[in-house]
PDB file of C-alpha atoms in Angstrom:
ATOM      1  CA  UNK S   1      17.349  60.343 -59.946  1.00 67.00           C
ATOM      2  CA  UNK S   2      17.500  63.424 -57.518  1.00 81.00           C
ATOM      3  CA  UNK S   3      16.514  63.522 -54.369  1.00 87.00           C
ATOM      4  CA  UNK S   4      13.457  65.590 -54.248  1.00 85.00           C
ATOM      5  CA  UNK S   5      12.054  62.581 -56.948  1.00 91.00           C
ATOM      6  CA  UNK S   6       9.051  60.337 -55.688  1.00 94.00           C
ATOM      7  CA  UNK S   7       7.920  58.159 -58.745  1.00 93.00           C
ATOM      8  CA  UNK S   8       4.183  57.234 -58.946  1.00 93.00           C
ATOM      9  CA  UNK S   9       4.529  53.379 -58.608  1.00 92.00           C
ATOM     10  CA  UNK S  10       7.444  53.095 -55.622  1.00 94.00           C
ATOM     11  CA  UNK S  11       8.463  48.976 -56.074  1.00 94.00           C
ATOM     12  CA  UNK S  12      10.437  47.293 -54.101  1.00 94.00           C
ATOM     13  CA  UNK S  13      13.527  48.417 -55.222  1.00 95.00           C
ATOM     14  CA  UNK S  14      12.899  51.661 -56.933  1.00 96.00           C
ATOM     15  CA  UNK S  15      15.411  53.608 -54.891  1.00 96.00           C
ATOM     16  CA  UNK S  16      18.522  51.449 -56.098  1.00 96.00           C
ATOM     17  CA  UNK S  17      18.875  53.877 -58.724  1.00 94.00           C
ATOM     18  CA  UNK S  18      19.800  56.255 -56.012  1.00 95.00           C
ATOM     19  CA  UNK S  19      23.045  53.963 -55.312  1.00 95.00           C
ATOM     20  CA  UNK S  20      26.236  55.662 -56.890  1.00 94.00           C
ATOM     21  CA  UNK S  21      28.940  53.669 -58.686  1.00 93.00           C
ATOM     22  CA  UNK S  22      32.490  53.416 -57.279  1.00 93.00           C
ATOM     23  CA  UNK S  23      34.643  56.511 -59.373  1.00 94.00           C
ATOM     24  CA  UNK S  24      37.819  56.109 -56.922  1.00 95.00           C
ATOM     25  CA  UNK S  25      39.627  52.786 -58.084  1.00 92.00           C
ATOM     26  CA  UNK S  26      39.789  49.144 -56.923  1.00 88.00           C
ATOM     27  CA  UNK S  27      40.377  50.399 -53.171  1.00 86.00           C
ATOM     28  CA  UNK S  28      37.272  51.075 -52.667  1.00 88.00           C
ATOM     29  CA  UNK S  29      33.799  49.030 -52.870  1.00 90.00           C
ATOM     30  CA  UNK S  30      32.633  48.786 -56.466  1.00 92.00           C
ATOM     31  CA  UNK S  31      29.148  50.587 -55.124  1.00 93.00           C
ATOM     32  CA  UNK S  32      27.947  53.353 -52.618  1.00 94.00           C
ATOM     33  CA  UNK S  33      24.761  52.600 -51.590  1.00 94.00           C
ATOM     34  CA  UNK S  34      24.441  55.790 -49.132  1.00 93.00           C
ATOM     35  CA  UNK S  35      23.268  58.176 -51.048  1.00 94.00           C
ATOM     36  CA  UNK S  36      19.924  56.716 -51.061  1.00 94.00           C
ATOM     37  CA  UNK S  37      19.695  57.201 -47.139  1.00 96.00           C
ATOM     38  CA  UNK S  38      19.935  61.110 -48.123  1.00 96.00           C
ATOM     39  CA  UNK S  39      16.088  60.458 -49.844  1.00 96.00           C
ATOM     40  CA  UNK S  40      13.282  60.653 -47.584  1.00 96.00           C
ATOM     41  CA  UNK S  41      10.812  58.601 -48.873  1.00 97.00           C
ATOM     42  CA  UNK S  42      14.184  55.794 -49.913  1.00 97.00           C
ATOM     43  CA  UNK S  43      14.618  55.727 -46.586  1.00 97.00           C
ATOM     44  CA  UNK S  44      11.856  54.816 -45.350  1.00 97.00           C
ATOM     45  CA  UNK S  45      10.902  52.517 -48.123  1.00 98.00           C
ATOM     46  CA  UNK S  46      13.889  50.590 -47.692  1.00 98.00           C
ATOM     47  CA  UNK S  47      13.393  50.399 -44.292  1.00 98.00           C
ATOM     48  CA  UNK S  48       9.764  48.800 -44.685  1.00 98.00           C
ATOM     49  CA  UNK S  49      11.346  46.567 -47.764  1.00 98.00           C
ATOM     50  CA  UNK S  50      13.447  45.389 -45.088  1.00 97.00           C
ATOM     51  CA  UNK S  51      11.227  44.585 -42.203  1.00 96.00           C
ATOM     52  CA  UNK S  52       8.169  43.026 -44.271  1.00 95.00           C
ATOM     53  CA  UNK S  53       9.723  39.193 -43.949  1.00 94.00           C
ATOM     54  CA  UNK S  54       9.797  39.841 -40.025  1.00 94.00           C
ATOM     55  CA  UNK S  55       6.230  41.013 -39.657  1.00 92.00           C
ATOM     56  CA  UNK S  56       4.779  39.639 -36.863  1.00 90.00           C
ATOM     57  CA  UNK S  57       8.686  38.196 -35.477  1.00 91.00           C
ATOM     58  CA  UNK S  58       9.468  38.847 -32.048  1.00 91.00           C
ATOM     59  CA  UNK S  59      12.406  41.068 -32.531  1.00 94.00           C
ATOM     60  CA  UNK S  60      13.700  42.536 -28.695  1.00 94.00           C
ATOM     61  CA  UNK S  61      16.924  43.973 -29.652  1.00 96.00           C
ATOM     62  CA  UNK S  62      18.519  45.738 -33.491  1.00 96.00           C
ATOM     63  CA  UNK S  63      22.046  45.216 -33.912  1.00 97.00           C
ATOM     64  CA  UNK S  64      24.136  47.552 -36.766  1.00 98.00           C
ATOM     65  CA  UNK S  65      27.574  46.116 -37.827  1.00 97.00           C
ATOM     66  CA  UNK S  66      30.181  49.245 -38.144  1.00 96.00           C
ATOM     67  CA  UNK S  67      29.890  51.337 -40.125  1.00 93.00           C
ATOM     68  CA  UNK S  68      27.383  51.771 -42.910  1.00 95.00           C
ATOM     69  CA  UNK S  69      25.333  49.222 -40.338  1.00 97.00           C
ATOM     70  CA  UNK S  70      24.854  52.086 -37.974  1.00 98.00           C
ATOM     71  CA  UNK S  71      22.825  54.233 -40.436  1.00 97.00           C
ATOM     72  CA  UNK S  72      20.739  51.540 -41.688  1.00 97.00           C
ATOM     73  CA  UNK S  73      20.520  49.983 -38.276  1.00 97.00           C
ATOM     74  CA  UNK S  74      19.190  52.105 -36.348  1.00 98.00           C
ATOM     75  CA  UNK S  75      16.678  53.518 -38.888  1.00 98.00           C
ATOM     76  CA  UNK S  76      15.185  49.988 -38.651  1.00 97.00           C
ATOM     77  CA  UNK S  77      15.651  50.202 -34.510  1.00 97.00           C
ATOM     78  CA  UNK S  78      13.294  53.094 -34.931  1.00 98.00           C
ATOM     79  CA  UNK S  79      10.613  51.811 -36.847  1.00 98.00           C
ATOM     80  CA  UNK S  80      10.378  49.137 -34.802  1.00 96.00           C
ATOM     81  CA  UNK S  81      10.889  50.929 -31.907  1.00 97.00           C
ATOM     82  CA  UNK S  82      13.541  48.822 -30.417  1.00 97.00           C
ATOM     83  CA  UNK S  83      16.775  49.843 -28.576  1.00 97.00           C
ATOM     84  CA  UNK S  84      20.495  49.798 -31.060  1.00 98.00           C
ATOM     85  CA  UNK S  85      23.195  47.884 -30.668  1.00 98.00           C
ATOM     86  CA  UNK S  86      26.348  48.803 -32.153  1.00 98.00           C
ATOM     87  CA  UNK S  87      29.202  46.139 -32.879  1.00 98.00           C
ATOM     88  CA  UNK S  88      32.002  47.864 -33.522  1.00 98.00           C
ATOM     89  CA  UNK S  89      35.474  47.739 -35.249  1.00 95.00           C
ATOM     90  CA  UNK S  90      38.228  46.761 -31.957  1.00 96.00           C
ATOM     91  CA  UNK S  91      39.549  48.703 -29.907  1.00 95.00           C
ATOM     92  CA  UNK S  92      36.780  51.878 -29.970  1.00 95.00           C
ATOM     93  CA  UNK S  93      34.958  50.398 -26.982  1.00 96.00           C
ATOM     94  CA  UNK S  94      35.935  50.981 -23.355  1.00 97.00           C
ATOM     95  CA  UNK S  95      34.111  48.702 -21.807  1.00 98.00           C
ATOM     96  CA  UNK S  96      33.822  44.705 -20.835  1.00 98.00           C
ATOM     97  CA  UNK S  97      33.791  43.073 -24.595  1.00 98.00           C
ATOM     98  CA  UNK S  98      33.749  40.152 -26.051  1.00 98.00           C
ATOM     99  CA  UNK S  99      35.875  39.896 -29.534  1.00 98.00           C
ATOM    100  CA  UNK S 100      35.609  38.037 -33.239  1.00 98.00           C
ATOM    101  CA  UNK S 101      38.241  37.473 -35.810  1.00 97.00           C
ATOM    102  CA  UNK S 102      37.121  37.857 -39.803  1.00 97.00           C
ATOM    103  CA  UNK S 103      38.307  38.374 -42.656  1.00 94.00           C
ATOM    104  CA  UNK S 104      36.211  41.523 -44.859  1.00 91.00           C
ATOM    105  CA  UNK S 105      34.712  41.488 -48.502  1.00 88.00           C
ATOM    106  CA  UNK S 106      38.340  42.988 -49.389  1.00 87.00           C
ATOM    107  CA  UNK S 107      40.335  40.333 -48.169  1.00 89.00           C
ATOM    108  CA  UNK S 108      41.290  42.146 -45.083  1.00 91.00           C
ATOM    109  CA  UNK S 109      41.820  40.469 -41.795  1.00 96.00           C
ATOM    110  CA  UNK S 110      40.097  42.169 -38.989  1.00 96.00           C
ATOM    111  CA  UNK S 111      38.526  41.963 -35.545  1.00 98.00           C
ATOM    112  CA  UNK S 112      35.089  43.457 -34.483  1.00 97.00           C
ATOM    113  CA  UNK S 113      33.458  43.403 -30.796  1.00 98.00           C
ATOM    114  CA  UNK S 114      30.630  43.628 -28.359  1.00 98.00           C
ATOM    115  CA  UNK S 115      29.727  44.858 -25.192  1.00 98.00           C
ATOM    116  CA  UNK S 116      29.084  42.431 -23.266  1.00 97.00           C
ATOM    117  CA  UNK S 117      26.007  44.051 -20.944  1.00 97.00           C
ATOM    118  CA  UNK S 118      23.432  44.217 -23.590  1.00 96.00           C
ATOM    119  CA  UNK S 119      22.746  40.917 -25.171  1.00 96.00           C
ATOM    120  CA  UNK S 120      21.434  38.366 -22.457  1.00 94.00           C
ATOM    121  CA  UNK S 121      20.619  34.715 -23.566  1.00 94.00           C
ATOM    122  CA  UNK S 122      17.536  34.372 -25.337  1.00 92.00           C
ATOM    123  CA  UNK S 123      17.326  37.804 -26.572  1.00 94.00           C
ATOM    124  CA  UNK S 124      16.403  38.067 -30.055  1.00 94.00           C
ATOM    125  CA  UNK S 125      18.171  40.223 -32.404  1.00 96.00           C
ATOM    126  CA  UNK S 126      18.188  41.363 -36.042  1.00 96.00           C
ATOM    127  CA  UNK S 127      21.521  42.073 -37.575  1.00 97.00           C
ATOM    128  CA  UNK S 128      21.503  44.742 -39.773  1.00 97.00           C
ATOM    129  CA  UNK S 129      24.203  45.598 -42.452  1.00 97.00           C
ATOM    130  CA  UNK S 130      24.314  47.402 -45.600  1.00 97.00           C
ATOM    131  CA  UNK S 131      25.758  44.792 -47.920  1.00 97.00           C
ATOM    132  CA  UNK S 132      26.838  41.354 -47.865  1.00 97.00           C
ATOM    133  CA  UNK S 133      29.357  40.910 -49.885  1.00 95.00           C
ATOM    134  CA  UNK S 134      31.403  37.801 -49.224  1.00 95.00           C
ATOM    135  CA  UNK S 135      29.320  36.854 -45.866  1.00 96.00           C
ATOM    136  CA  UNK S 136      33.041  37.171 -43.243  1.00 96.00           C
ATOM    137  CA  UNK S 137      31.557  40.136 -41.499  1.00 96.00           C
ATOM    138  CA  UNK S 138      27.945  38.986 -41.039  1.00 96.00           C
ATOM    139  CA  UNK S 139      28.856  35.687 -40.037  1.00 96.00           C
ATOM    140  CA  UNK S 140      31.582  37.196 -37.037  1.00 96.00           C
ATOM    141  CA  UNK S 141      28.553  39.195 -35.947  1.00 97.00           C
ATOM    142  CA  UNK S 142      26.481  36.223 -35.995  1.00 96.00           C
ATOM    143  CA  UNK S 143      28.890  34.500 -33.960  1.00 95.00           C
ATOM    144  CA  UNK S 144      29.380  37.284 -31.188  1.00 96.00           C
ATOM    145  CA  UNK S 145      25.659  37.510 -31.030  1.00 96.00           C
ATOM    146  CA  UNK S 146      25.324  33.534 -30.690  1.00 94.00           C
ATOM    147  CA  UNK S 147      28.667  33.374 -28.161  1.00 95.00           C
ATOM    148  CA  UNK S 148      26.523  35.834 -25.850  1.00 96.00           C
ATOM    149  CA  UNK S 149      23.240  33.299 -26.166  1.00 95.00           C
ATOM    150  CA  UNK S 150      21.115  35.848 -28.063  1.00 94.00           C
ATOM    151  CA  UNK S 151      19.093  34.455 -31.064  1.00 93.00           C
ATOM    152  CA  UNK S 152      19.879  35.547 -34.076  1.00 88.00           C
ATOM    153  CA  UNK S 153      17.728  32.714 -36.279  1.00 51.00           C
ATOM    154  CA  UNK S 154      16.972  28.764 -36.099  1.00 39.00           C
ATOM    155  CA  UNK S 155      18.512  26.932 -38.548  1.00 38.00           C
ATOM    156  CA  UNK S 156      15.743  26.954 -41.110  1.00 47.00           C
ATOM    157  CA  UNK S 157      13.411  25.089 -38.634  1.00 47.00           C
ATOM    158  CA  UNK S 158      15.435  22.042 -37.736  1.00 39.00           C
ATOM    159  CA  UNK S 159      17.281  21.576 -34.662  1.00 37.00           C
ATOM    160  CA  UNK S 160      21.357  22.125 -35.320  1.00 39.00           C
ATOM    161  CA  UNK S 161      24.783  22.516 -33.292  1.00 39.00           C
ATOM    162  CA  UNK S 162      26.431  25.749 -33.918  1.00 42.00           C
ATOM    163  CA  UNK S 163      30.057  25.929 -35.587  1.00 41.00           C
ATOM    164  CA  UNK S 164      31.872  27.084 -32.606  1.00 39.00           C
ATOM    165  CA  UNK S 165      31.855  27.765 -28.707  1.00 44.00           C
ATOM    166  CA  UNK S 166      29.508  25.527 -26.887  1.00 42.00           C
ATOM    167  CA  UNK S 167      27.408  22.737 -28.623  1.00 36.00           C
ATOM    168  CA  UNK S 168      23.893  24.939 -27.797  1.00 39.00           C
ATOM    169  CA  UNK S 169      20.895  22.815 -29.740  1.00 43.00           C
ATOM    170  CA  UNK S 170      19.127  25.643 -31.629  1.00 44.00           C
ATOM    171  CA  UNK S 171      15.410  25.532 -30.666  1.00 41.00           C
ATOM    172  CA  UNK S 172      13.558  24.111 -34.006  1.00 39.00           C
ATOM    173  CA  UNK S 173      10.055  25.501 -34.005  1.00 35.00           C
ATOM    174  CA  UNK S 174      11.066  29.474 -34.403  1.00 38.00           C
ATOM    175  CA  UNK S 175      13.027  31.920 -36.488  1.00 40.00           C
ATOM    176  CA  UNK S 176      11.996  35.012 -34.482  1.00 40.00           C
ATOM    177  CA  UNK S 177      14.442  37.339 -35.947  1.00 71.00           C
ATOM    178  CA  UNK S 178      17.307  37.448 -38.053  1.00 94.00           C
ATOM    179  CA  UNK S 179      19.673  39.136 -40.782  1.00 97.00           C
ATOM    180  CA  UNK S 180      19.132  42.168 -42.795  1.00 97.00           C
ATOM    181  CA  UNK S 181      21.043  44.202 -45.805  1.00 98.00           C
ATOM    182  CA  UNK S 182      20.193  46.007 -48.512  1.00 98.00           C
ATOM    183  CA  UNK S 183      22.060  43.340 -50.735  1.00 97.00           C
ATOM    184  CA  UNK S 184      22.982  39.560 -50.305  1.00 98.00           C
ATOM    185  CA  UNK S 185      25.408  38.772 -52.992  1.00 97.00           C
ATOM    186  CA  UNK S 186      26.001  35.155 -54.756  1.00 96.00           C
ATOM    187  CA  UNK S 187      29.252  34.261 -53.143  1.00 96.00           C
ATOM    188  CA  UNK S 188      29.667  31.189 -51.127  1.00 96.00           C
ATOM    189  CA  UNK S 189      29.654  33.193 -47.408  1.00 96.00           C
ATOM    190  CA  UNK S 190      25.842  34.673 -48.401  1.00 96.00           C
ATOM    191  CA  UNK S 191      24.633  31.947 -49.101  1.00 96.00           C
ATOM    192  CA  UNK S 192      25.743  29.813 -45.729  1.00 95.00           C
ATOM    193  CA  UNK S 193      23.973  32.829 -44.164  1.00 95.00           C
ATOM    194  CA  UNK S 194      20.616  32.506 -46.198  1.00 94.00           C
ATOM    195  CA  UNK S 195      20.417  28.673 -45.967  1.00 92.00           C
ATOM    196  CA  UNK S 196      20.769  29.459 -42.107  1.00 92.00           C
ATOM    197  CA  UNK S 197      19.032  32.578 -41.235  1.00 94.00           C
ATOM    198  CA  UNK S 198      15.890  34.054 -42.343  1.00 94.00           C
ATOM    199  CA  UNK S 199      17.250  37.190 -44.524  1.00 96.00           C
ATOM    200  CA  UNK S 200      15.774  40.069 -45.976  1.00 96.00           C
ATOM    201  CA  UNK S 201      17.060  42.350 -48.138  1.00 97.00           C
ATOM    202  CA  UNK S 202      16.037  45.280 -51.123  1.00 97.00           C
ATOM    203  CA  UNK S 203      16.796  43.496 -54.118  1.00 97.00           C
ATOM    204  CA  UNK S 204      14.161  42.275 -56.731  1.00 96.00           C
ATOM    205  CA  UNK S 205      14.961  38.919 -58.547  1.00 96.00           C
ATOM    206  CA  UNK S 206      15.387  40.771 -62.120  1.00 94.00           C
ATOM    207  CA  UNK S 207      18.402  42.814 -60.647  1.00 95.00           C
ATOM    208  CA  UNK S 208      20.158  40.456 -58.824  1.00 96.00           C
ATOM    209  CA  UNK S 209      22.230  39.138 -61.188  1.00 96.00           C
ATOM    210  CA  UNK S 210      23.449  42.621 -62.137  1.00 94.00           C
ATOM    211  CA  UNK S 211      24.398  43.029 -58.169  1.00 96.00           C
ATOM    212  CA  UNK S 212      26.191  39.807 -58.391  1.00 96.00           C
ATOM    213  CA  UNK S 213      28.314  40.539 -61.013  1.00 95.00           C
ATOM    214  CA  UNK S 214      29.019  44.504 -60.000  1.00 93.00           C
ATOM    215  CA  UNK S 215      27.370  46.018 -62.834  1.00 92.00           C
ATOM    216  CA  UNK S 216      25.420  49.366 -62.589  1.00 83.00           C
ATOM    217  CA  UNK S 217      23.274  50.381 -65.343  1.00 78.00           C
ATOM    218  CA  UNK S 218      19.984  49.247 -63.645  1.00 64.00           C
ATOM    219  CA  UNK S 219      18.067  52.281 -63.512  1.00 63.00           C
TER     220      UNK S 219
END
């Protein structure tokens, strides 16, 4: 598809055939899903695909996960026009943080962190990523978003103890924002998110067995 093309009937969906497929080798992600940011009306559609679950959410606050979460991110911070927060790889920040250990969709052990100025307790935040892939990255965002008292997402409407720092009871009545991506895969970290959080992504059931098990060919 090029990216002047606007088909007649635009599904949800329709502009995963703009993704390209990994040509590089097993060192890199088996999928680039930017290319369909370079379409206009993709964009946008994605964007809206995205944001339909949270319709009527209090959201006060969008939250991109470096990098691809940037783009994507703060597209969504504009439609809703909300401010962007940025958690970032360690050590590009040179201010107050606060930090997360995880380990990426490659294996990889890494850190990411966030300012600590911009996320006060109660605020309610959507994460926003591009893919989620084995769940470690989401779930450190999650927890430096939680750490700082903002509200990510209830716990499916029942009251729960978090996983880690202080034993907050999770308020059972509201979900009022939550987590975001263009794809939530079938591994065992997406899913902890999902049963959690209330997700959105681009993906329509037909297809997402193809996403699961990396094959292209959906267009």
């Amino acid at each position: 598809m090029d990216l002047s093309h606007v088909p007649a009937a635009r599904e949800k969906g329709w502009y995963l055939a703009l993704m390209a497929p990994n040509t590089k080798g097993p060192n890199y992600a088996w999928l680039d899903p930017s290319r369909l940011y370079c379409h206009p009306q993709a964009l946008q559609d994605c964007v809206a695909d995205l944001l339909q679950p949270f319709q009527g959410d209090p959201i006060d606050l969008v939250a991109g996960i470096d990098a691809m979460g940037f783009i994507l991110g703060a597209a969504v911070a504009a439609a809703l026009r909300k401010g962007f927060l940025a958690i970032r790889k360690a050590g590009h920040l040179c201010v107050e943080t606060l930090s997360e250990p995880y380990t990426d969709y490659s294996g990889r052990e890494k850190v990411m962190e966030v300012r600590t100025d911009t996320v006060s307790p109660g605020l309610r935040v959507l994460l926003v990523d591009q893919w989620v892939e084995t769940g470690g990255t989401m779930r450190a965002a999650i927890r430096l978003v939680e750490r700082l008292g903002g509200v990510v997402a209830g716990r499916r409407g029942h009251p729960g103890v978090l996983p880690w720092g202080p034993r907050w009871a999770l308020s059972p009545p509201a979900r009022p924002a939550g987590v975001a991506a263009v794809c939530f895969e079938d591994s065992e970290g997406a899913r902890w998110i999902r049963e959690r959080y209330k997700c959105a992504h681009c993906v329509p059931p037909r297809l997402q067995p193809r996403f699961d098990r990396h094959q292209t060919g959906w267009e």
